[in-house]
Each structure stands twice: as structure tokens, then as C-alpha cells.
């Protein structure tokens, strides 16, 4: 068997597999983005977005990948006066840090080693030094398969008088429970290609009332105010990615039919099964177990076996696609994305193939244990 993108078991950490209904929704001739039909599509998307965020609010769709949403959020909301805290414990935290530094000259980075969570106490210590006007945090650090304790961090932010709380939720939204209102999140960015299982290329931004009042111009193309105003008439400021908007509507409809609660519980169950199956293989999780992510599992490569021996063989012989490590973790870990519409057959095929690969290398302590672990977690 060789890799075939149309039939692959596709479990990278996003983009994720896309439902055929969503694929079909995109295959249409050009639409007039200023016409009634497309305005109807935007209206429906606006009505459906609360399903994804779990709450209503000011919600914007940007034509651009997740990073465009981050740039929009930071350029429109990072205060021009006072200190900004950026919390970083992985590749995406470091990316937020880079973006925020384009829009503020007074940034303090609170970091933790990759694989360890941001300690709420470390955030508190920086907040207590005073003059913090915004805190920027990645909820789910995709690069290391770790979920930061956003509830506890948000509590520290509220205790310090509630500076703006700006969240990269790209691999968390529609995958991990987020209490946007209860935690006092001012802005959160989701990506189309993760828990929602739409194609890559759209960023979804939720804003609180307070954030809307604080918006200021930063970037021209990604000025959130310039997007919010026409949205009241179901319009967009520039030519939107029409096929992606059609796909987004369908993916949101699918999520509504399934229910957000179900999607979150299913994602969690797949994650628990994956972690148990990793144990069954005799392999180690990369992040601290208590903080392991429910949307992406990061696993240390066993000594002596790297990407050529594991991921490349999975791809070439078994038509299974997993993801490698980023930056300093290249060749050291591999990652399994189990969000969106990922399901039990995906895990069964993946772990059966991993058993074969490790078994042939003489590195499988208990044959059958990982597949058994998946079966035991199935409903
Ligand atoms: N932030 C997080 C947490 C991510 O997982 C990703 C992508 O994987 C990004 C930011 C960047 O998003 P994009 O590649 O869609 O621009």
C-alpha cells in the first residue's frame, strides 16, 4: 500500500479529515460575494458560530489561516500603554510572543519548558508586579500536546483586576471545553481546520463586549473593526474565501447536528484511548500526563527509532499519516491528532500498524496491548 491522500487514515494535528458533505459544499461555481445568496450564507454562519464557541457574542470569520486570527486579535487589542504578558511553553506560545512584540514594546514573557504547563502562580507573580494591561495565552499547545490550565490562569487574571485576556484557542475550540464567559475571555481565536473539521484557511474570532469597545486599528487587512461593521449586514470588508465559507457553513451544520457537548466528549474519549494505547506500546507521552491534550497526543520516539522508521513507514506501508515534532522536537516526538471527525477506526488502524512496526523492530513489550486498549475504550 502506498500513501493515497483520498483514502489515508489521516491523523495529523490539523488540518484534520474533512467530511464528504463539507467537501461537496465547496465544489460550486463562483458566487457574487456582494449578492443576496452569499449574504444568506454569511447570515447562517453568524447564526451557527455560537455552536462552535459554546456561547454567543461578537464573532468574526477571517479569510486566512489561524495565524491571521492571532494577528487580527493582537494588532487590534494589544494595549499601546502598559505591560503585556505572553505565556509561552511551546512553538505556538513563542509565535504569539513574536506577533505581540510587533504591537507592543513592553512585553514580558512568562515561559515554562516545553512539555510543562504554565504555572498559574508564575502568572500571578508577574501580575503582582503591576501595570499589566493584557495577558496572551495559548490554551492548547499543539506543538507539545499539552493543555494549559486556562481556567486557573483566567482566575489569576480576574484576581489582578481583569486585564484583557487574549487566547489562542486554535487547537482547543470545538475540541476542549472552554468557558469563554465564565473565565472572562476577551478574545479567542479558533481555526477552521481543527476541532471543527473544515478545510484550513479560515480564522474564527470571538470577542467580548469589552474587547469590541477596545478595538483599535493596527493591521489594515486584519482590522477587526473593519470586519465587524459590515458583518451587521452579513457582508465582509474584502473579497472573502467564498468556497471556504461554504465549507464552514456545512461543517458548522454538522457540528450542530452532532452537538458541541458530544464532539467534546468524543474527542476526550479518543484521547483517553490514545493515551492508554501509547502505554500499551510501551512508549512515553511527551508532556506531563496530567496536562496531556485531548485534541493531540505527543509521544516520544523510542530510542533508536525516528521519523524514517516510524512515520515514514506508517505512511508508505499502511497509508497512515501522523505528524512529527516541530522546532527542537523534530525527530524526537510524533503526534496524533484526534479531533474533529476522527473516530475509532482511525485509532484501530493506526495502533495496529504501530504494533507491527515496533514488533518488527523487536520493540513491542506486549503484543496486542495497544489495540486492546482502544477496544476497551470504545462505546
Ligand atoms: N496556534 C496553535 C495553537 C496552532 O495549533 C496553530 C496551528 O497548528 C497555529 C497557532 C497556527 O495556525 P495556522 O497554521 O492555521 O496559521
mmCIF file of C-alpha atoms and ligand atoms in Angstrom:
data_model
loop_
_atom_site.group_PDB
_atom_site.id
_atom_site.type_symbol
_atom_site.label_atom_id
_atom_site.label_comp_id
_atom_site.label_asym_id
_atom_site.label_seq_id
_atom_site.Cartn_x
_atom_site.Cartn_y
_atom_site.Cartn_z
ATOM 1 C CA UNK A 1 0.000 0.000 0.000
ATOM 2 C CA UNK A 2 1.307 3.486 -0.727
ATOM 3 C CA UNK A 3 0.134 6.816 0.584
ATOM 4 C CA UNK A 4 -3.117 7.956 -1.001
ATOM 5 C CA UNK A 5 -4.486 11.246 0.376
ATOM 6 C CA UNK A 6 -8.038 10.319 -0.616
ATOM 7 C CA UNK A 7 -8.164 7.152 1.455
ATOM 8 C CA UNK A 8 -5.483 7.726 4.102
ATOM 9 C CA UNK A 9 -6.013 7.334 7.813
ATOM 10 C CA UNK A 10 -5.313 10.977 8.396
ATOM 11 C CA UNK A 11 -4.467 11.948 11.966
ATOM 12 C CA UNK A 12 -2.142 14.911 11.834
ATOM 13 C CA UNK A 13 -2.675 17.683 14.392
ATOM 14 C CA UNK A 14 -4.703 19.719 11.894
ATOM 15 C CA UNK A 15 -5.792 20.094 9.200
ATOM 16 C CA UNK A 16 -7.939 17.099 10.055
ATOM 17 C CA UNK A 17 -10.014 14.765 7.891
ATOM 18 C CA UNK A 18 -12.968 16.508 6.262
ATOM 19 C CA UNK A 19 -16.462 15.043 5.964
ATOM 20 C CA UNK A 20 -17.620 14.446 2.350
ATOM 21 C CA UNK A 21 -20.576 16.784 2.944
ATOM 22 C CA UNK A 22 -18.115 19.573 3.675
ATOM 23 C CA UNK A 23 -16.030 18.698 0.611
ATOM 24 C CA UNK A 24 -19.117 18.772 -1.622
ATOM 25 C CA UNK A 25 -20.239 22.106 -0.191
ATOM 26 C CA UNK A 26 -17.065 23.702 -1.530
ATOM 27 C CA UNK A 27 -17.433 22.424 -5.080
ATOM 28 C CA UNK A 28 -19.538 25.135 -6.576
ATOM 29 C CA UNK A 29 -19.182 27.754 -9.257
ATOM 30 C CA UNK A 30 -18.226 31.296 -8.289
ATOM 31 C CA UNK A 31 -20.735 33.273 -6.284
ATOM 32 C CA UNK A 32 -21.202 37.025 -6.125
ATOM 33 C CA UNK A 33 -19.920 37.769 -2.658
ATOM 34 C CA UNK A 34 -21.970 41.001 -2.652
ATOM 35 C CA UNK A 35 -25.181 39.244 -3.677
ATOM 36 C CA UNK A 36 -28.159 38.077 -1.646
ATOM 37 C CA UNK A 37 -27.280 34.372 -1.829
ATOM 38 C CA UNK A 38 -23.854 34.811 -0.291
ATOM 39 C CA UNK A 39 -25.175 37.270 2.282
ATOM 40 C CA UNK A 40 -27.561 34.477 3.285
ATOM 41 C CA UNK A 41 -24.583 32.139 3.720
ATOM 42 C CA UNK A 42 -22.842 34.672 5.971
ATOM 43 C CA UNK A 43 -26.054 35.150 7.971
ATOM 44 C CA UNK A 44 -26.305 31.391 8.537
ATOM 45 C CA UNK A 45 -22.639 31.199 9.556
ATOM 46 C CA UNK A 46 -23.216 34.009 12.062
ATOM 47 C CA UNK A 47 -26.186 32.123 13.477
ATOM 48 C CA UNK A 48 -24.160 28.908 13.717
ATOM 49 C CA UNK A 49 -20.867 30.230 15.148
ATOM 50 C CA UNK A 50 -22.161 30.187 18.754
ATOM 51 C CA UNK A 51 -22.475 26.403 18.362
ATOM 52 C CA UNK A 52 -18.715 26.227 17.928
ATOM 53 C CA UNK A 53 -17.726 28.734 20.618
ATOM 54 C CA UNK A 54 -20.349 27.452 23.065
ATOM 55 C CA UNK A 55 -21.624 30.991 23.555
ATOM 56 C CA UNK A 56 -22.994 33.900 21.544
ATOM 57 C CA UNK A 57 -21.046 37.137 21.147
ATOM 58 C CA UNK A 58 -19.281 39.202 18.539
ATOM 59 C CA UNK A 59 -17.887 36.600 16.163
ATOM 60 C CA UNK A 60 -15.884 37.244 13.022
ATOM 61 C CA UNK A 61 -14.686 34.977 10.204
ATOM 62 C CA UNK A 62 -11.397 35.969 8.582
ATOM 63 C CA UNK A 63 -10.105 34.612 5.278
ATOM 64 C CA UNK A 64 -6.678 33.467 6.382
ATOM 65 C CA UNK A 65 -5.228 30.646 8.454
ATOM 66 C CA UNK A 66 -5.262 30.633 12.254
ATOM 67 C CA UNK A 67 -2.271 32.964 12.399
ATOM 68 C CA UNK A 68 -4.293 35.652 10.620
ATOM 69 C CA UNK A 69 -6.755 35.480 13.514
ATOM 70 C CA UNK A 70 -3.903 35.856 16.007
ATOM 71 C CA UNK A 71 -2.506 38.826 14.126
ATOM 72 C CA UNK A 72 -6.006 40.361 13.974
ATOM 73 C CA UNK A 73 -6.538 39.846 17.713
ATOM 74 C CA UNK A 74 -3.157 41.142 18.829
ATOM 75 C CA UNK A 75 -2.963 44.059 16.384
ATOM 76 C CA UNK A 76 -6.486 45.209 17.298
ATOM 77 C CA UNK A 77 -6.340 44.607 21.053
ATOM 78 C CA UNK A 78 -2.808 44.639 22.475
ATOM 79 C CA UNK A 79 -2.841 47.857 24.516
ATOM 80 C CA UNK A 80 -0.495 50.620 23.443
ATOM 81 C CA UNK A 81 0.198 51.579 27.059
ATOM 82 C CA UNK A 82 1.292 49.372 29.952
ATOM 83 C CA UNK A 83 2.700 45.865 30.136
ATOM 84 C CA UNK A 84 1.622 42.810 28.190
ATOM 85 C CA UNK A 85 2.254 39.270 29.445
ATOM 86 C CA UNK A 86 2.709 36.475 26.932
ATOM 87 C CA UNK A 87 2.666 32.925 28.271
ATOM 88 C CA UNK A 88 4.825 30.554 26.222
ATOM 89 C CA UNK A 89 5.541 26.852 26.624
ATOM 90 C CA UNK A 90 5.789 25.648 23.056
ATOM 91 C CA UNK A 91 6.133 26.640 19.450
ATOM 92 C CA UNK A 92 2.812 28.467 19.286
ATOM 93 C CA UNK A 93 3.345 30.380 22.516
ATOM 94 C CA UNK A 94 6.631 31.547 21.047
ATOM 95 C CA UNK A 95 4.834 32.560 17.879
ATOM 96 C CA UNK A 96 2.308 34.609 19.861
ATOM 97 C CA UNK A 97 5.241 36.234 21.618
ATOM 98 C CA UNK A 98 6.727 37.215 18.251
ATOM 99 C CA UNK A 99 3.447 38.653 16.986
ATOM 100 C CA UNK A 100 2.679 40.575 20.185
ATOM 101 C CA UNK A 101 6.157 42.148 20.104
ATOM 102 C CA UNK A 102 5.240 43.733 16.764
ATOM 103 C CA UNK A 103 2.443 45.631 18.520
ATOM 104 C CA UNK A 104 3.875 46.374 21.974
ATOM 105 C CA UNK A 105 7.295 47.400 23.203
ATOM 106 C CA UNK A 106 6.518 46.406 26.792
ATOM 107 C CA UNK A 107 6.183 42.615 26.695
ATOM 108 C CA UNK A 108 7.102 40.180 29.463
ATOM 109 C CA UNK A 109 7.268 36.502 28.507
ATOM 110 C CA UNK A 110 6.280 34.009 31.184
ATOM 111 C CA UNK A 111 7.624 30.707 29.985
ATOM 112 C CA UNK A 112 7.738 27.081 31.016
ATOM 113 C CA UNK A 113 9.852 24.306 29.489
ATOM 114 C CA UNK A 114 8.220 22.599 26.500
ATOM 115 C CA UNK A 115 6.079 19.769 27.859
ATOM 116 C CA UNK A 116 5.369 21.527 31.173
ATOM 117 C CA UNK A 117 2.292 23.677 31.810
ATOM 118 C CA UNK A 118 2.354 27.404 32.504
ATOM 119 C CA UNK A 119 2.118 27.676 36.281
ATOM 120 C CA UNK A 120 -0.753 29.947 37.383
ATOM 121 C CA UNK A 121 1.483 31.035 40.304
ATOM 122 C CA UNK A 122 4.108 32.305 37.832
ATOM 123 C CA UNK A 123 1.394 34.333 36.093
ATOM 124 C CA UNK A 124 0.253 35.700 39.433
ATOM 125 C CA UNK A 125 3.803 36.741 40.341
ATOM 126 C CA UNK A 126 4.106 38.771 37.129
ATOM 127 C CA UNK A 127 0.626 40.253 37.531
ATOM 128 C CA UNK A 128 1.514 41.386 41.043
ATOM 129 C CA UNK A 129 4.380 43.470 39.677
ATOM 130 C CA UNK A 130 1.627 45.727 38.321
ATOM 131 C CA UNK A 131 0.616 47.658 35.201
ATOM 132 C CA UNK A 132 -0.326 44.556 33.194
ATOM 133 C CA UNK A 133 -2.977 45.505 30.627
ATOM 134 C CA UNK A 134 -3.225 42.245 28.689
ATOM 135 C CA UNK A 135 -2.409 38.548 29.121
ATOM 136 C CA UNK A 136 -1.930 36.406 25.988
ATOM 137 C CA UNK A 137 -2.056 32.631 26.269
ATOM 138 C CA UNK A 138 -2.245 29.512 24.082
ATOM 139 C CA UNK A 139 -4.926 27.272 25.564
ATOM 140 C CA UNK A 140 -3.832 24.073 23.852
ATOM 141 C CA UNK A 141 -0.142 23.944 22.831
ATOM 142 C CA UNK A 142 -0.389 21.769 19.738
ATOM 143 C CA UNK A 143 3.382 21.532 19.312
ATOM 144 C CA UNK A 144 3.832 19.575 22.559
ATOM 145 C CA UNK A 145 0.362 18.058 23.009
ATOM 146 C CA UNK A 146 -0.354 19.982 26.203
ATOM 147 C CA UNK A 147 -3.358 21.900 27.515
ATOM 148 C CA UNK A 148 -2.633 24.846 29.770
ATOM 149 C CA UNK A 149 -4.968 25.288 32.729
ATOM 150 C CA UNK A 150 -6.770 28.253 31.269
ATOM 151 C CA UNK A 151 -9.451 28.226 33.986
ATOM 152 C CA UNK A 152 -6.802 28.710 36.711
ATOM 153 C CA UNK A 153 -4.832 31.269 34.666
ATOM 154 C CA UNK A 154 -8.040 33.202 33.980
ATOM 155 C CA UNK A 155 -8.798 33.217 37.725
ATOM 156 C CA UNK A 156 -5.408 34.876 38.338
ATOM 157 C CA UNK A 157 -6.180 37.433 35.650
ATOM 158 C CA UNK A 158 -9.529 38.281 37.270
ATOM 159 C CA UNK A 159 -7.939 38.470 40.712
ATOM 160 C CA UNK A 160 -5.465 41.031 39.321
ATOM 161 C CA UNK A 161 -8.302 43.333 38.240
ATOM 162 C CA UNK A 162 -9.030 41.739 34.864
ATOM 163 C CA UNK A 163 -6.570 42.989 32.286
ATOM 164 C CA UNK A 164 -7.560 41.845 28.764
ATOM 165 C CA UNK A 165 -7.377 38.063 28.357
ATOM 166 C CA UNK A 166 -6.467 37.142 24.762
ATOM 167 C CA UNK A 167 -6.447 33.446 23.870
ATOM 168 C CA UNK A 168 -5.035 31.365 21.036
ATOM 169 C CA UNK A 169 -7.714 28.662 21.007
ATOM 170 C CA UNK A 170 -6.821 27.321 17.576
ATOM 171 C CA UNK A 171 -6.494 23.665 18.557
ATOM 172 C CA UNK A 172 -8.865 23.949 21.534
ATOM 173 C CA UNK A 173 -12.129 25.392 20.168
ATOM 174 C CA UNK A 174 -14.600 22.547 19.437
ATOM 175 C CA UNK A 175 -12.127 20.076 20.946
ATOM 176 C CA UNK A 176 -11.661 21.026 24.596
ATOM 177 C CA UNK A 177 -14.245 22.612 26.944
ATOM 178 C CA UNK A 178 -13.745 26.388 27.189
ATOM 179 C CA UNK A 179 -15.850 28.616 29.427
ATOM 180 C CA UNK A 180 -15.491 31.798 27.471
ATOM 181 C CA UNK A 181 -17.828 33.929 29.586
ATOM 182 C CA UNK A 182 -17.204 32.381 32.988
ATOM 183 C CA UNK A 183 -13.438 32.686 32.622
ATOM 184 C CA UNK A 184 -13.700 36.282 31.352
ATOM 185 C CA UNK A 185 -12.025 35.690 27.991
ATOM 186 C CA UNK A 186 -11.992 38.907 25.948
ATOM 187 C CA UNK A 187 -10.908 37.422 22.651
ATOM 188 C CA UNK A 188 -10.296 33.891 21.440
ATOM 189 C CA UNK A 189 -9.186 32.655 18.046
ATOM 190 C CA UNK A 190 -10.254 29.321 16.581
ATOM 191 C CA UNK A 191 -9.032 27.729 13.352
ATOM 192 C CA UNK A 192 -11.272 26.122 10.753
ATOM 193 C CA UNK A 193 -9.026 23.066 10.310
ATOM 194 C CA UNK A 194 -9.002 21.639 13.829
ATOM 195 C CA UNK A 195 -11.942 20.645 16.058
ATOM 196 C CA UNK A 196 -14.452 21.953 13.544
ATOM 197 C CA UNK A 197 -13.063 19.749 10.755
ATOM 198 C CA UNK A 198 -13.446 22.311 7.989
ATOM 199 C CA UNK A 199 -10.639 22.976 5.489
ATOM 200 C CA UNK A 200 -7.661 25.090 6.543
ATOM 201 C CA UNK A 201 -7.731 28.764 5.679
ATOM 202 C CA UNK A 202 -10.252 30.492 7.933
ATOM 203 C CA UNK A 203 -9.811 32.014 11.381
ATOM 204 C CA UNK A 204 -12.791 32.445 13.697
ATOM 205 C CA UNK A 205 -12.581 35.153 16.343
ATOM 206 C CA UNK A 206 -14.916 35.619 19.318
ATOM 207 C CA UNK A 207 -14.867 38.995 21.109
ATOM 208 C CA UNK A 208 -16.395 40.162 24.391
ATOM 209 C CA UNK A 209 -18.329 43.458 24.599
ATOM 210 C CA UNK A 210 -15.353 44.969 26.363
ATOM 211 C CA UNK A 211 -12.996 43.840 23.611
ATOM 212 C CA UNK A 212 -15.222 45.354 20.931
ATOM 213 C CA UNK A 213 -15.162 48.673 22.781
ATOM 214 C CA UNK A 214 -11.342 48.487 22.988
ATOM 215 C CA UNK A 215 -10.625 47.626 19.335
ATOM 216 C CA UNK A 216 -8.090 49.918 17.720
ATOM 217 C CA UNK A 217 -6.669 49.897 14.221
ATOM 218 C CA UNK A 218 -3.374 48.018 13.841
ATOM 219 C CA UNK A 219 -3.231 45.918 10.706
ATOM 220 C CA UNK A 220 -5.238 47.193 7.725
ATOM 221 C CA UNK A 221 -6.386 43.863 6.215
ATOM 222 C CA UNK A 222 -6.975 42.266 9.612
ATOM 223 C CA UNK A 223 -8.540 45.260 11.376
ATOM 224 C CA UNK A 224 -11.264 43.558 13.441
ATOM 225 C CA UNK A 225 -13.417 46.691 13.498
ATOM 226 C CA UNK A 226 -13.363 46.802 9.700
ATOM 227 C CA UNK A 227 -14.697 43.222 9.749
ATOM 228 C CA UNK A 228 -17.321 43.690 12.465
ATOM 229 C CA UNK A 229 -19.110 46.672 10.958
ATOM 230 C CA UNK A 230 -20.095 45.156 7.570
ATOM 231 C CA UNK A 231 -20.948 41.886 9.315
ATOM 232 C CA UNK A 232 -24.078 43.538 10.698
ATOM 233 C CA UNK A 233 -25.300 43.439 7.080
ATOM 234 C CA UNK A 234 -23.855 39.955 6.513
ATOM 235 C CA UNK A 235 -21.090 41.460 4.454
ATOM 236 C CA UNK A 236 -17.294 41.258 4.524
ATOM 237 C CA UNK A 237 -14.847 44.135 4.028
ATOM 238 C CA UNK A 238 -12.772 42.422 1.348
ATOM 239 C CA UNK A 239 -13.432 39.550 -1.037
ATOM 240 C CA UNK A 240 -13.877 36.536 1.232
ATOM 241 C CA UNK A 241 -12.731 32.978 0.533
ATOM 242 C CA UNK A 242 -16.156 32.006 -0.850
ATOM 243 C CA UNK A 243 -15.611 28.214 -1.156
ATOM 244 C CA UNK A 244 -14.222 28.087 2.381
ATOM 245 C CA UNK A 245 -17.212 29.999 3.726
ATOM 246 C CA UNK A 246 -19.488 27.401 2.087
ATOM 247 C CA UNK A 247 -17.434 24.625 3.666
ATOM 248 C CA UNK A 248 -17.543 26.408 7.027
ATOM 249 C CA UNK A 249 -21.341 26.598 6.927
ATOM 250 C CA UNK A 250 -21.560 22.847 6.292
ATOM 251 C CA UNK A 251 -19.003 21.969 8.989
ATOM 252 C CA UNK A 252 -20.918 24.143 11.469
ATOM 253 C CA UNK A 253 -24.170 22.422 10.492
ATOM 254 C CA UNK A 254 -22.531 19.040 11.087
ATOM 255 C CA UNK A 255 -21.327 20.216 14.484
ATOM 256 C CA UNK A 256 -24.816 21.459 15.337
ATOM 257 C CA UNK A 257 -26.320 18.100 14.340
ATOM 258 C CA UNK A 258 -23.759 16.267 16.470
ATOM 259 C CA UNK A 259 -23.866 18.777 19.343
ATOM 260 C CA UNK A 260 -20.825 20.522 20.821
ATOM 261 C CA UNK A 261 -21.081 18.510 24.044
ATOM 262 C CA UNK A 262 -20.929 15.265 22.103
ATOM 263 C CA UNK A 263 -17.963 16.428 19.997
ATOM 264 C CA UNK A 264 -16.052 17.393 23.157
ATOM 265 C CA UNK A 265 -16.874 14.151 24.982
ATOM 266 C CA UNK A 266 -15.991 12.046 21.927
ATOM 267 C CA UNK A 267 -12.682 13.896 21.485
ATOM 268 C CA UNK A 268 -11.889 13.296 25.135
ATOM 269 C CA UNK A 269 -12.691 9.581 24.874
ATOM 270 C CA UNK A 270 -10.468 9.208 21.804
ATOM 271 C CA UNK A 271 -7.689 10.986 23.716
ATOM 272 C CA UNK A 272 -8.045 8.669 26.719
ATOM 273 C CA UNK A 273 -7.965 5.656 24.414
ATOM 274 C CA UNK A 274 -4.896 7.030 22.625
ATOM 275 C CA UNK A 275 -3.009 7.582 25.885
ATOM 276 C CA UNK A 276 -3.856 4.064 27.060
ATOM 277 C CA UNK A 277 -2.741 2.664 23.695
ATOM 278 C CA UNK A 278 0.560 4.561 23.940
ATOM 279 C CA UNK A 279 1.081 2.870 27.323
ATOM 280 C CA UNK A 280 0.211 -0.426 25.646
ATOM 281 C CA UNK A 281 3.009 0.122 23.130
ATOM 282 C CA UNK A 282 5.432 0.771 25.979
ATOM 283 C CA UNK A 283 6.001 4.335 24.722
ATOM 284 C CA UNK A 284 6.046 7.587 26.704
ATOM 285 C CA UNK A 285 3.929 10.701 26.393
ATOM 286 C CA UNK A 286 5.955 13.860 25.796
ATOM 287 C CA UNK A 287 4.030 16.296 28.054
ATOM 288 C CA UNK A 288 3.298 15.830 31.727
ATOM 289 C CA UNK A 289 0.495 13.326 31.768
ATOM 290 C CA UNK A 290 -1.866 15.412 33.918
ATOM 291 C CA UNK A 291 -1.745 18.140 31.266
ATOM 292 C CA UNK A 292 -1.845 15.947 28.148
ATOM 293 C CA UNK A 293 -4.083 17.436 25.486
ATOM 294 C CA UNK A 294 -7.358 15.845 24.431
ATOM 295 C CA UNK A 295 -7.024 17.023 20.826
ATOM 296 C CA UNK A 296 -3.423 15.985 20.099
ATOM 297 C CA UNK A 297 -1.202 13.379 21.721
ATOM 298 C CA UNK A 298 2.565 13.896 21.576
ATOM 299 C CA UNK A 299 4.672 10.758 22.017
ATOM 300 C CA UNK A 300 8.427 10.392 22.457
ATOM 301 C CA UNK A 301 10.095 8.403 19.716
ATOM 302 C CA UNK A 302 11.612 5.250 21.241
ATOM 303 C CA UNK A 303 15.421 5.362 21.410
ATOM 304 C CA UNK A 304 16.968 4.478 18.083
ATOM 305 C CA UNK A 305 13.730 4.796 16.118
ATOM 306 C CA UNK A 306 12.855 8.103 14.485
ATOM 307 C CA UNK A 307 10.692 9.519 11.726
ATOM 308 C CA UNK A 308 12.203 7.340 8.968
ATOM 309 C CA UNK A 309 11.489 4.161 10.951
ATOM 310 C CA UNK A 310 8.053 5.115 12.265
ATOM 311 C CA UNK A 311 6.122 7.862 10.466
ATOM 312 C CA UNK A 312 7.567 7.224 7.028
ATOM 313 C CA UNK A 313 6.768 3.503 7.270
ATOM 314 C CA UNK A 314 3.273 4.264 8.544
ATOM 315 C CA UNK A 315 2.749 6.476 5.510
ATOM 316 C CA UNK A 316 4.326 4.268 2.858
ATOM 317 C CA UNK A 317 3.226 0.829 4.023
ATOM 318 C CA UNK A 318 -0.001 1.474 5.885
ATOM 319 C CA UNK A 319 -1.378 4.716 4.387
ATOM 320 C CA UNK A 320 -1.482 6.280 7.859
ATOM 321 C CA UNK A 321 -0.464 9.888 8.310
ATOM 322 C CA UNK A 322 0.726 11.175 11.675
ATOM 323 C CA UNK A 323 2.683 14.318 12.468
ATOM 324 C CA UNK A 324 6.263 14.820 13.597
ATOM 325 C CA UNK A 325 7.736 17.273 16.076
ATOM 326 C CA UNK A 326 8.363 20.954 15.415
ATOM 327 C CA UNK A 327 11.468 23.025 16.024
ATOM 328 C CA UNK A 328 13.714 21.480 18.673
ATOM 329 C CA UNK A 329 11.409 18.442 18.836
ATOM 330 C CA UNK A 330 11.912 17.440 15.200
ATOM 331 C CA UNK A 331 12.795 13.732 15.129
ATOM 332 C CA UNK A 332 12.198 13.430 18.877
ATOM 333 C CA UNK A 333 8.417 13.062 19.045
ATOM 334 C CA UNK A 334 5.476 12.169 16.862
ATOM 335 C CA UNK A 335 1.944 13.473 17.260
ATOM 336 C CA UNK A 336 -1.511 12.012 16.727
ATOM 337 C CA UNK A 337 -4.382 14.449 16.181
ATOM 338 C CA UNK A 338 -7.717 13.006 17.349
ATOM 339 C CA UNK A 339 -10.119 15.907 16.998
ATOM 340 C CA UNK A 340 -12.867 16.909 14.587
ATOM 341 C CA UNK A 341 -14.460 13.862 12.987
ATOM 342 C CA UNK A 342 -11.639 11.441 13.904
ATOM 343 C CA UNK A 343 -13.129 8.153 15.043
ATOM 344 C CA UNK A 344 -12.430 4.666 16.416
ATOM 345 C CA UNK A 345 -11.454 3.044 13.089
ATOM 346 C CA UNK A 346 -8.734 5.695 12.686
ATOM 347 C CA UNK A 347 -7.195 4.740 16.033
ATOM 348 C CA UNK A 348 -7.538 0.998 15.451
ATOM 349 C CA UNK A 349 -5.707 1.145 12.121
ATOM 350 C CA UNK A 350 -3.036 3.478 13.479
ATOM 351 C CA UNK A 351 -2.204 1.406 16.544
ATOM 352 C CA UNK A 352 -2.379 -1.893 14.661
ATOM 353 C CA UNK A 353 0.200 -0.501 12.236
ATOM 354 C CA UNK A 354 2.341 0.883 15.074
ATOM 355 C CA UNK A 355 2.282 -2.552 16.724
ATOM 356 C CA UNK A 356 3.538 -4.102 13.510
ATOM 357 C CA UNK A 357 6.334 -1.581 13.120
ATOM 358 C CA UNK A 358 7.533 -1.834 16.728
ATOM 359 C CA UNK A 359 7.098 -5.621 16.697
ATOM 360 C CA UNK A 360 9.306 -5.986 13.621
ATOM 361 C CA UNK A 361 11.921 -3.830 15.350
ATOM 362 C CA UNK A 362 11.771 -6.119 18.392
ATOM 363 C CA UNK A 363 10.456 -3.210 20.491
ATOM 364 C CA UNK A 364 6.927 -4.283 21.378
ATOM 365 C CA UNK A 365 6.770 -5.443 25.020
ATOM 366 C CA UNK A 366 3.159 -6.687 24.993
ATOM 367 C CA UNK A 367 1.797 -7.540 21.557
ATOM 368 C CA UNK A 368 -1.855 -6.614 21.182
ATOM 369 C CA UNK A 369 -1.969 -4.367 24.253
ATOM 370 C CA UNK A 370 -2.389 -1.074 22.416
ATOM 371 C CA UNK A 371 -5.186 -2.311 20.157
ATOM 372 C CA UNK A 372 -6.824 -3.920 23.193
ATOM 373 C CA UNK A 373 -6.678 -0.530 24.959
ATOM 374 C CA UNK A 374 -8.518 1.130 22.072
ATOM 375 C CA UNK A 375 -11.159 -1.600 22.021
ATOM 376 C CA UNK A 376 -11.644 -1.239 25.768
ATOM 377 C CA UNK A 377 -12.378 2.460 25.377
ATOM 378 C CA UNK A 378 -14.904 2.041 22.557
ATOM 379 C CA UNK A 379 -18.523 2.693 23.456
HETATM 380 N N1 LIG B 1 -1.724 28.254 17.285
HETATM 381 C C1 LIG B 1 -1.945 26.945 17.509
HETATM 382 C C2 LIG B 1 -2.206 26.501 18.918
HETATM 383 C C3 LIG B 1 -1.938 26.037 16.446
HETATM 384 O O1 LIG B 1 -2.160 24.733 16.674
HETATM 385 C C4 LIG B 1 -1.685 26.510 15.142
HETATM 386 C C5 LIG B 1 -1.622 25.563 14.014
HETATM 387 O O2 LIG B 1 -1.446 24.376 14.169
HETATM 388 C C6 LIG B 1 -1.473 27.879 14.963
HETATM 389 C C7 LIG B 1 -1.481 28.725 16.049
HETATM 390 C C8 LIG B 1 -1.208 28.428 13.604
HETATM 391 O O3 LIG B 1 -2.333 28.280 12.798
HETATM 392 P P1 LIG B 1 -2.225 28.309 11.215
HETATM 393 O O4 LIG B 1 -1.145 27.352 10.839
HETATM 394 O O5 LIG B 1 -3.604 27.891 10.777
HETATM 395 O O6 LIG B 1 -1.908 29.703 10.822
#
